[in-house]
Short mmCIF file of C-alpha atoms in Angstrom, two decimals:
data_model
loop_
_atom_site.label_atom_id
_atom_site.label_comp_id
_atom_site.label_asym_id
_atom_site.label_seq_id
_atom_site.Cartn_x
_atom_site.Cartn_y
_atom_site.Cartn_z
CA MET L 185 -94.44 -130.28 193.67
CA THR L 186 -92.62 -127.84 195.87
CA ALA L 187 -90.65 -129.26 198.79
CA GLU L 188 -93.39 -127.61 201.04
CA ALA L 189 -96.15 -129.24 199.14
CA ILE L 190 -94.38 -132.68 199.64
CA GLU L 191 -94.15 -131.84 203.44
CA ALA L 192 -98.13 -131.15 203.50
CA SER L 193 -98.85 -134.03 201.43
CA PRO L 194 -100.95 -136.83 203.26
CA ARG L 195 -99.59 -140.40 203.28
CA GLN L 196 -101.10 -142.44 200.54
CA GLY L 197 -100.62 -146.00 198.60
CA VAL L 198 -98.62 -145.65 195.68
CA THR L 199 -101.80 -146.77 193.53
CA ALA L 200 -103.61 -143.59 194.57
CA ALA L 201 -102.32 -142.05 191.23
CA GLY L 202 -102.30 -145.14 189.13
CA ASP L 203 -98.90 -145.49 189.56
CA ARG L 204 -96.96 -149.04 189.54
CA PRO L 205 -95.00 -149.69 192.54
CA LEU L 206 -91.43 -149.15 191.78
CA ARG L 207 -88.17 -151.46 192.10
CA ILE L 208 -85.54 -149.55 193.79
CA ALA L 209 -81.81 -150.20 194.57
CA LEU L 210 -80.79 -147.95 197.59
CA LEU L 211 -76.94 -147.87 197.60
CA THR L 212 -74.94 -146.92 200.92
CA TYR L 213 -71.32 -147.42 201.40
CA LYS L 214 -71.62 -147.18 205.02
CA GLY L 215 -74.96 -148.08 206.33
CA ASN L 216 -74.87 -149.23 209.96
CA PRO L 217 -77.55 -146.91 211.97
CA PHE L 218 -75.01 -146.85 214.90
CA CYS L 219 -72.45 -145.39 212.87
CA GLY L 220 -74.12 -141.97 211.93
CA GLY L 221 -77.03 -140.13 209.96
CA GLN L 222 -76.54 -141.84 206.70
CA GLY L 223 -77.32 -145.37 208.35
CA VAL L 224 -80.17 -143.75 210.11
CA TYR L 225 -81.42 -142.68 206.80
CA VAL L 226 -81.26 -145.79 204.81
CA ARG L 227 -83.14 -147.79 207.62
CA HIS L 228 -86.07 -145.58 207.94
CA LEU L 229 -86.43 -144.53 204.43
CA SER L 230 -86.18 -148.12 202.97
CA ARG L 231 -88.72 -149.09 205.51
CA GLU L 232 -91.50 -146.44 204.76
CA LEU L 233 -90.61 -146.80 200.97
CA ALA L 234 -91.64 -150.59 201.50
CA ARG L 235 -94.57 -149.66 203.47
CA LEU L 236 -95.86 -147.77 200.58
CA GLY L 237 -95.60 -151.12 198.21
CA HIS L 238 -92.29 -150.32 196.81
CA SER L 239 -89.58 -153.08 196.26
CA VAL L 240 -86.66 -151.83 198.14
CA GLU L 241 -83.26 -153.61 197.63
CA VAL L 242 -80.62 -151.81 199.94
CA ILE L 243 -77.19 -152.82 198.76
CA GLY L 244 -74.54 -151.86 201.32
CA SER L 245 -71.07 -152.47 202.46
CA GLN L 246 -69.60 -152.85 205.96
CA PRO L 247 -70.70 -151.97 208.36
CA TYR L 248 -73.90 -153.40 206.87
CA PRO L 249 -77.07 -151.63 207.09
CA VAL L 250 -79.71 -152.75 209.57
CA LEU L 251 -83.15 -152.83 208.28
CA ASP L 252 -86.66 -152.97 209.86
CA ALA L 253 -88.02 -156.38 208.35
CA VAL L 254 -91.19 -156.35 210.52
CA VAL L 255 -93.45 -153.47 211.09
CA ASP L 256 -96.48 -153.65 213.26
CA GLY L 257 -96.27 -157.22 213.17
CA ALA L 258 -96.46 -157.56 209.59
CA ASP L 259 -93.74 -158.63 207.40
CA LEU L 260 -91.97 -156.14 204.94
CA THR L 261 -91.63 -158.51 202.12
CA GLY L 262 -90.47 -155.89 199.52
CA LEU L 263 -87.42 -154.82 201.70
CA THR L 264 -84.34 -156.66 201.26
CA LEU L 265 -80.50 -156.45 201.93
CA THR L 266 -77.70 -157.41 199.57
CA GLU L 267 -74.11 -157.31 200.98
CA LEU L 268 -71.50 -155.82 198.73
CA ALA L 269 -68.30 -156.63 200.73
CA SER L 270 -65.47 -154.51 200.85
CA LEU L 271 -62.11 -155.44 202.77
CA ASP L 272 -63.70 -153.70 205.88
CA LEU L 273 -60.15 -151.86 206.53
CA TYR L 274 -61.76 -149.88 209.60
CA ARG L 275 -63.53 -152.47 211.51
CA SER L 276 -63.32 -152.74 214.98
CA PRO L 277 -60.84 -153.75 216.79
CA ASP L 278 -58.52 -153.56 214.13
CA PRO L 279 -58.85 -150.26 212.36
CA PHE L 280 -56.60 -149.65 209.27
CA ARG L 281 -55.75 -153.52 209.08
CA THR L 282 -53.78 -154.99 206.50
CA PRO L 283 -55.52 -157.84 204.65
CA LYS L 284 -54.18 -161.13 204.36
CA ARG L 285 -53.21 -162.55 200.83
CA ASP L 286 -56.19 -164.85 200.25
CA GLU L 287 -58.49 -161.68 200.81
CA TYR L 288 -57.89 -160.04 197.85
CA ARG L 289 -60.11 -160.71 194.97
CA ASP L 290 -59.45 -158.33 192.34
CA TRP L 291 -58.12 -155.03 191.37
CA ILE L 292 -60.64 -152.78 193.26
CA ASP L 293 -59.35 -154.61 196.57
CA GLY L 294 -56.01 -153.57 195.63
CA LEU L 295 -56.71 -150.04 195.05
CA GLU L 296 -58.77 -149.90 198.32
CA VAL L 297 -55.69 -150.84 200.42
CA ALA L 298 -53.40 -148.76 198.49
CA THR L 299 -55.50 -145.69 199.22
CA MET L 300 -55.82 -146.55 203.03
CA TRP L 301 -51.62 -146.86 203.11
CA THR L 302 -51.30 -143.69 201.61
CA GLY L 303 -53.54 -141.95 204.13
CA GLY L 304 -56.93 -141.44 201.81
CA PHE L 305 -60.07 -142.89 202.56
CA PRO L 306 -60.90 -145.30 199.69
CA GLU L 307 -64.57 -146.62 200.36
CA PRO L 308 -66.83 -143.88 198.27
CA LEU L 309 -64.99 -144.77 195.17
CA THR L 310 -64.31 -148.30 195.65
CA PHE L 311 -67.79 -149.16 196.73
CA SER L 312 -69.12 -147.15 193.68
CA LEU L 313 -66.79 -149.48 191.48
CA ARG L 314 -68.13 -152.71 192.95
CA ALA L 315 -71.95 -151.23 192.67
CA ARG L 316 -71.25 -150.26 188.98
CA ARG L 317 -70.26 -153.94 188.40
CA MET L 318 -73.19 -155.24 190.24
CA LEU L 319 -75.69 -153.19 188.53
CA ALA L 320 -74.67 -153.78 185.14
CA ALA L 321 -74.80 -157.29 185.52
CA ARG L 322 -78.27 -157.06 186.88
CA ARG L 323 -79.61 -154.57 184.08
CA GLY L 324 -83.26 -154.65 184.15
CA ASP L 325 -84.01 -155.62 187.61
CA PHE L 326 -84.51 -151.81 188.77
CA ASP L 327 -86.58 -148.99 187.82
CA VAL L 328 -84.21 -146.42 189.95
CA VAL L 329 -80.75 -146.44 191.69
CA HIS L 330 -80.74 -144.27 194.85
CA ASP L 331 -77.31 -143.52 195.70
CA ASN L 332 -76.71 -142.36 199.66
CA GLN L 333 -74.06 -139.76 199.21
CA THR L 334 -71.43 -142.13 197.74
CA LEU L 335 -70.92 -139.80 194.92
CA GLY L 336 -68.11 -142.10 193.15
CA TYR L 337 -66.89 -142.26 189.64
CA GLY L 338 -68.30 -145.72 189.34
CA LEU L 339 -71.91 -144.36 189.06
CA LEU L 340 -71.37 -141.89 186.26
CA GLY L 341 -72.64 -142.95 182.85
CA GLY L 342 -76.34 -143.00 183.22
CA PRO L 343 -78.80 -145.78 182.55
CA ARG L 344 -76.51 -147.20 180.12
CA ALA L 345 -73.87 -147.78 182.60
CA ILE L 346 -75.74 -148.78 185.65
CA GLY L 347 -79.13 -149.93 184.26
CA ALA L 348 -81.41 -147.35 185.51
CA PRO L 349 -81.95 -143.67 186.31
CA LEU L 350 -79.92 -142.44 188.98
CA VAL L 351 -80.99 -140.26 192.15
CA THR L 352 -78.35 -139.15 194.64
CA THR L 353 -78.77 -138.12 198.06
CA ILE L 354 -76.34 -135.39 199.48
CA HIS L 355 -77.01 -134.75 203.15
CA HIS L 356 -74.68 -132.09 202.91
CA PRO L 357 -71.08 -131.65 201.12
CA ILE L 358 -68.08 -133.30 203.10
CA THR L 359 -66.15 -130.37 202.09
CA VAL L 360 -67.83 -128.69 205.07
CA ASP L 361 -66.48 -131.27 207.46
CA ARG L 362 -62.91 -130.97 205.62
CA GLN L 363 -62.80 -127.21 206.37
CA LEU L 364 -63.84 -127.52 209.90
CA GLU L 365 -61.31 -130.07 210.72
CA LEU L 366 -58.47 -128.21 208.83
CA ASP L 367 -59.43 -124.95 211.18
CA ALA L 368 -59.12 -127.27 214.18
CA ALA L 369 -55.72 -128.99 213.38
CA ALA L 370 -52.96 -127.90 215.74
CA ASP L 371 -50.25 -128.03 213.15
CA TRP L 372 -49.07 -128.64 209.64
CA LYS L 373 -48.77 -132.43 210.04
CA ARG L 374 -52.15 -132.74 211.02
CA ARG L 375 -53.48 -130.29 208.33
CA ALA L 376 -51.67 -132.72 205.65
CA SER L 377 -53.28 -135.62 207.07
CA VAL L 378 -56.63 -133.88 206.94
CA ARG L 379 -56.24 -133.20 203.46
CA ARG L 380 -55.04 -136.45 202.32
CA TRP L 381 -57.87 -138.27 204.23
CA TYR L 382 -60.58 -135.88 202.63
CA ALA L 383 -58.85 -136.19 199.03
CA PHE L 384 -62.19 -138.18 198.09
CA THR L 385 -64.15 -134.90 198.18
CA ARG L 386 -62.43 -133.75 194.75
CA MET L 387 -64.05 -136.94 193.23
CA GLN L 388 -67.35 -136.03 194.87
CA LYS L 389 -67.44 -132.64 193.80
CA ARG L 390 -66.74 -133.52 190.12
CA VAL L 391 -69.12 -136.26 190.29
CA ALA L 392 -71.98 -134.19 191.91
CA ARG L 393 -71.58 -131.45 188.83
CA ARG L 394 -72.41 -134.29 186.55
CA LEU L 395 -75.52 -135.73 188.25
CA PRO L 396 -79.14 -135.25 186.75
CA SER L 397 -81.14 -135.58 189.94
CA VAL L 398 -80.13 -134.70 193.38
CA LEU L 399 -82.18 -134.82 196.61
CA THR L 400 -81.19 -133.16 199.66
CA VAL L 401 -82.76 -132.90 203.33
CA SER L 402 -82.95 -129.12 204.01
CA GLY L 403 -82.68 -125.57 202.30
CA THR L 404 -79.42 -125.01 203.68
CA SER L 405 -77.87 -127.97 202.60
CA ARG L 406 -79.35 -127.38 198.89
CA GLN L 407 -77.43 -123.84 199.36
CA GLU L 408 -74.54 -125.75 200.15
CA ILE L 409 -74.41 -128.12 197.62
CA VAL L 410 -74.64 -125.29 195.00
CA ASP L 411 -72.06 -123.28 196.62
CA HIS L 412 -69.35 -125.82 197.44
CA LEU L 413 -70.21 -128.48 194.78
CA GLY L 414 -71.06 -126.44 192.01
CA VAL L 415 -74.39 -128.25 191.36
CA ARG L 416 -76.92 -126.69 189.38
CA GLU L 417 -79.82 -125.46 191.30
CA ASP L 418 -82.48 -126.52 189.25
CA ARG L 419 -81.22 -130.14 189.52
CA ILE L 420 -81.62 -130.09 193.32
CA ARG L 421 -84.72 -130.98 195.35
CA VAL L 422 -85.32 -130.62 199.10
CA VAL L 423 -87.36 -133.43 200.78
CA HIS L 424 -87.13 -133.02 204.71
CA ILE L 425 -86.55 -136.33 206.55
CA GLY L 426 -87.82 -136.84 210.15
CA ALA L 427 -88.05 -139.06 213.08
CA ASP L 428 -89.99 -142.35 213.79
CA THR L 429 -92.48 -140.51 215.90
CA ASP L 430 -94.15 -143.78 217.07
CA LEU L 431 -90.94 -144.63 218.57
CA TRP L 432 -89.65 -141.34 219.50
CA SER L 433 -92.56 -140.35 221.51
CA PRO L 434 -93.31 -138.78 225.17
CA ASP L 435 -93.79 -141.39 228.04
CA PRO L 436 -94.85 -139.92 231.27
CA ALA L 437 -93.90 -143.09 233.05
CA VAL L 438 -90.07 -142.12 232.40
CA ALA L 439 -89.00 -139.95 235.28
CA GLU L 440 -86.88 -136.77 234.58
CA VAL L 441 -83.47 -137.00 236.03
CA PRO L 442 -82.79 -133.64 237.63
CA GLY L 443 -79.87 -131.75 235.91
CA ARG L 444 -79.72 -134.35 233.09
CA ILE L 445 -78.50 -133.16 229.59
CA VAL L 446 -78.31 -135.45 226.59
CA THR L 447 -76.44 -135.16 223.50
CA THR L 448 -75.38 -137.32 220.64
CA SER L 449 -72.03 -136.74 219.22
CA SER L 450 -68.71 -138.27 218.00
CA ALA L 451 -66.26 -137.09 220.50
CA ASP L 452 -63.43 -135.39 218.78
CA VAL L 453 -65.38 -134.53 215.37
CA PRO L 454 -65.16 -130.62 215.58
CA LEU L 455 -68.14 -130.41 213.48
CA LYS L 456 -70.12 -131.74 216.22
CA GLY L 457 -69.12 -129.00 218.71
CA LEU L 458 -68.83 -131.25 221.75
CA ILE L 459 -65.72 -129.40 223.20
CA HIS L 460 -68.11 -126.41 223.73
CA LEU L 461 -70.59 -128.41 225.29
CA ILE L 462 -67.91 -129.70 227.82
CA GLU L 463 -66.94 -125.92 228.34
CA ALA L 464 -70.46 -124.89 228.89
CA LEU L 465 -71.19 -127.66 231.25
CA ALA L 466 -68.13 -126.40 233.53
CA LYS L 467 -69.62 -122.85 233.58
CA LEU L 468 -73.06 -124.46 234.34
CA ARG L 469 -72.01 -126.36 237.20
CA THR L 470 -70.86 -123.49 239.07
CA GLU L 471 -74.35 -122.78 239.69
CA ASN L 472 -76.19 -125.68 239.31
CA PRO L 473 -74.12 -128.72 240.72
CA ASP L 474 -76.54 -131.45 239.57
CA ALA L 475 -76.14 -130.53 235.79
CA HIS L 476 -74.55 -133.65 234.22
CA LEU L 477 -74.08 -134.74 230.67
CA VAL L 478 -74.96 -138.13 228.83
CA VAL L 479 -73.25 -138.50 225.32
CA VAL L 480 -74.43 -141.06 223.28
CA GLY L 481 -71.26 -141.83 221.20
CA LYS L 482 -67.81 -143.29 221.71
CA ARG L 483 -65.61 -141.75 224.65
CA ALA L 484 -62.20 -140.69 223.04
CA GLU L 485 -59.35 -141.66 225.47
CA ASP L 486 -57.30 -138.67 224.28
CA GLY L 487 -57.80 -135.51 222.39
CA PRO L 488 -59.30 -132.10 223.00
CA VAL L 489 -62.57 -133.58 224.59
CA ALA L 490 -61.00 -135.60 226.85
CA ALA L 491 -58.16 -133.06 227.82
CA ALA L 492 -61.27 -130.80 228.58
CA ILE L 493 -63.18 -133.16 230.79
CA GLU L 494 -59.79 -133.62 232.79
CA ARG L 495 -58.85 -129.78 232.76
CA TYR L 496 -62.38 -128.84 234.16
CA GLU L 497 -62.49 -131.85 236.51
CA LEU L 498 -65.73 -133.34 234.83
CA ALA L 499 -64.79 -136.74 234.88
CA GLY L 500 -67.93 -137.72 237.36
CA ALA L 501 -70.31 -135.27 235.32
CA VAL L 502 -69.93 -136.64 231.83
CA GLU L 503 -70.85 -140.42 230.75
CA PHE L 504 -70.62 -141.66 227.33
CA VAL L 505 -72.90 -144.33 226.29
CA LYS L 506 -72.57 -146.52 223.32
CA GLY L 507 -74.21 -149.78 221.55
CA ILE L 508 -77.59 -149.14 223.47
CA SER L 509 -80.95 -150.73 221.87
CA ASP L 510 -83.13 -148.14 220.11
CA ALA L 511 -85.60 -148.30 223.37
CA GLU L 512 -82.95 -147.63 225.84
CA LEU L 513 -81.95 -144.66 223.61
CA VAL L 514 -85.59 -143.18 223.73
CA ASP L 515 -85.73 -143.65 227.21
CA LEU L 516 -82.56 -142.07 228.02
CA VAL L 517 -83.64 -138.88 225.94
CA ARG L 518 -87.03 -138.98 227.87
CA SER L 519 -85.34 -138.99 231.13
CA ALA L 520 -83.05 -135.83 230.12
CA GLN L 521 -84.55 -132.45 231.15
CA VAL L 522 -82.93 -130.93 228.24
CA SER L 523 -81.38 -132.34 224.84
CA CYS L 524 -78.54 -130.28 223.26
CA VAL L 525 -77.44 -130.03 219.72
CA PRO L 526 -73.96 -128.28 219.97
CA SER L 527 -72.77 -128.67 216.22
CA LEU L 528 -71.07 -126.15 214.32
CA TYR L 529 -72.98 -127.33 211.27
CA GLU L 530 -75.83 -129.97 210.54
CA GLY L 531 -77.02 -130.57 207.27
CA PHE L 532 -80.46 -131.56 208.97
CA SER L 533 -80.13 -132.71 212.57
CA LEU L 534 -81.83 -136.01 213.23
CA PRO L 535 -80.99 -135.88 216.99
CA ALA L 536 -82.92 -132.34 217.25
CA ALA L 537 -86.04 -133.86 215.37
CA GLU L 538 -85.93 -137.24 217.53
CA ALA L 539 -85.47 -135.34 220.76
CA MET L 540 -88.31 -133.10 219.99
CA ALA L 541 -90.52 -135.90 218.98
CA THR L 542 -90.27 -137.50 222.49
CA GLY L 543 -91.50 -133.85 224.18
CA THR L 544 -87.82 -133.15 225.60
CA ALA L 545 -87.08 -129.55 225.70
CA LEU L 546 -84.29 -128.72 223.02
CA VAL L 547 -81.30 -126.19 223.30
CA ALA L 548 -79.44 -126.18 219.86
CA THR L 549 -77.06 -123.67 217.98
CA THR L 550 -78.04 -121.94 214.74
CA GLY L 551 -75.34 -124.24 213.01
CA GLY L 552 -76.15 -125.08 209.20
CA ALA L 553 -79.89 -126.30 209.03
CA ILE L 554 -80.33 -126.83 212.59
CA PRO L 555 -83.02 -123.79 212.68
CA GLU L 556 -84.94 -125.46 209.90
CA VAL L 557 -85.51 -128.49 211.97
CA ALA L 558 -85.53 -126.77 215.49
CA GLY L 559 -87.76 -123.73 214.70
CA ALA L 560 -87.86 -120.26 216.33
CA ASP L 561 -85.98 -119.47 219.35
CA GLY L 562 -88.41 -119.31 222.38
CA GLU L 563 -90.98 -121.11 220.67
CA THR L 564 -89.79 -124.65 219.84
CA CYS L 565 -86.33 -124.77 221.27
CA LEU L 566 -83.69 -122.30 222.88
CA ALA L 567 -81.16 -121.32 220.22
CA VAL L 568 -77.62 -120.18 220.51
CA PRO L 569 -74.52 -119.18 218.24
CA PRO L 570 -72.43 -122.20 217.33
CA GLY L 571 -69.03 -122.38 219.30
CA ASP L 572 -70.23 -119.99 222.15
CA ALA L 573 -69.83 -122.12 225.12
CA GLY L 574 -71.13 -118.79 227.41
CA ALA L 575 -74.38 -118.90 225.53
CA LEU L 576 -74.96 -122.35 225.59
CA ALA L 577 -74.38 -122.36 229.36
CA ALA L 578 -76.96 -119.83 229.81
CA ALA L 579 -79.58 -121.47 227.63
CA LEU L 580 -78.92 -124.87 229.45
CA GLY L 581 -79.44 -123.03 232.80
CA ARG L 582 -82.51 -121.65 231.83
CA VAL L 583 -84.26 -124.72 230.71
CA LEU L 584 -82.75 -126.82 233.69
CA GLY L 585 -84.39 -124.06 235.84
CA ASP L 586 -87.67 -123.62 234.41
CA SER L 587 -90.27 -126.57 234.54
CA GLU L 588 -92.90 -124.29 232.89
CA LEU L 589 -90.36 -123.72 229.93
CA ARG L 590 -89.38 -127.04 229.66
CA ALA L 591 -92.87 -128.21 229.37
CA ARG L 592 -93.74 -125.48 226.75
CA LEU L 593 -90.87 -126.18 224.55
CA GLY L 594 -91.46 -129.81 224.73
CA ALA L 595 -94.86 -129.83 223.62
CA ALA L 596 -94.34 -127.31 220.91
CA GLY L 597 -91.47 -129.19 219.71
CA ARG L 598 -93.29 -132.51 219.44
CA GLU L 599 -95.82 -130.84 217.39
CA ARG L 600 -93.39 -129.14 214.96
CA VAL L 601 -92.19 -132.58 214.23
CA LEU L 602 -95.47 -134.37 213.72
CA SER L 603 -96.54 -131.50 211.26
CA ARG L 604 -93.29 -131.40 209.22
CA PHE L 605 -90.47 -134.19 209.94
CA THR L 606 -91.88 -137.69 209.35
CA TRP L 607 -90.38 -140.63 207.53
CA ALA L 608 -93.64 -141.46 205.83
CA LYS L 609 -93.75 -138.10 204.43
CA ALA L 610 -90.01 -138.42 203.32
CA ALA L 611 -90.57 -141.60 201.37
CA GLN L 612 -93.75 -140.15 199.49
CA GLY L 613 -91.69 -137.28 198.40
CA THR L 614 -88.65 -139.30 197.60
CA ALA L 615 -90.84 -141.69 195.54
CA GLU L 616 -92.19 -138.86 193.57
CA LEU L 617 -88.50 -137.83 192.73
CA TYR L 618 -87.69 -141.04 191.54
CA ARG L 619 -90.71 -140.92 189.13
CA GLU L 620 -89.64 -137.37 187.97
CA ALA L 621 -85.90 -138.77 187.69
CA ALA L 622 -86.95 -141.72 185.70
CA ALA L 623 -89.21 -139.66 183.01
CA LEU L 624 -86.47 -136.84 182.96
CA GLN L 625 -83.64 -139.24 182.23
CA GLY L 626 -85.84 -141.29 179.77
CA ALA L 627 -86.79 -138.53 177.70
CA GLY L 628 -83.08 -137.59 177.42
CA ALA L 629 -82.24 -140.85 176.44
CA ARG L 630 -84.81 -140.77 173.78
CA ARG L 631 -83.54 -137.43 172.30
#
């Protein structure tokens, strides 16, 4: 079945085609939904797979995944969490900590600390090694292992090594993030640090080329995986993800705040383009003094974004919020007159889909797969080139100044999400890929 057919498929139970429920191990080395898109993916996909009747065991490291154990008042008995502890070297408020002697359990812990001490990021490798050990000890417990972009050496070797066929989600190649950070580096010391931190991408590239079944979330990401990682195109399937359209929905009772722009961003990650949105806000406020920005994410106390806020005297016009509940986050987006995705690149863009689902008008760049989600310029969003603060300011000003345009874009955006980007459809398409991967790898093992 094609990706387009998967999108169009109605939701159905797993017994519709006579298939028995699957036992799924869903791996995620960083699973907290407040840490980024990977955690959101695990939370919503696991819930919808369980609602389809499958048994889903999420196996994750710190910060541990947050799962939805109850949906519509009913317990999701087929959804469980197994904690596969790391040394949690980057935890707040003590990142890059040195563990105490009695915390070390084995050689994998030693490798984790040594990699951190030398400026690298160890978690994809060390999590994969711990997961391999656990899966080997539980051989026969799962019909499929689904890796959420770990891409570590420990997951190679096929069913003989990990006890079940492997499906791997690659949201987008992390080599894209690496290149953008290198481009933004101020000097050779920073470039050397970036190269060392992203050294794990060499492993991910080697592993990706050996994977029999890769799932990705957009056509753009699919092409990037071919170009950057060298994965054969016939091994990659696209299953679009989406928004929780029950949670992310319009609510006329939430009043619009004049001039409010909302975005989701990590402050000083160049990929997210927040610096360009800050520059656009400065331009916009010369004509619209009410314009202000609420950033869902952590405030950076120094760095390019903090410097730009100070340079343009925007301290009173930019607010950062973090740690709010799902309901509070949805109401925040509902209260905005415009939601903005200023990213230079996205492999999918959940913030775009979620904002559109609330009926909030969207201004977004054309970076990466964002147009696949946001749709056509002038129909479901206003689209601008990535990195162009002037175009971003003009589009934001146009939406803020035209209530009819806001209403039209908002209504069309929600309709687009409902028809294309829901977690129920994502779960159905993913489960179909599980069955195909199991059949393919089973046939290969018999030859």
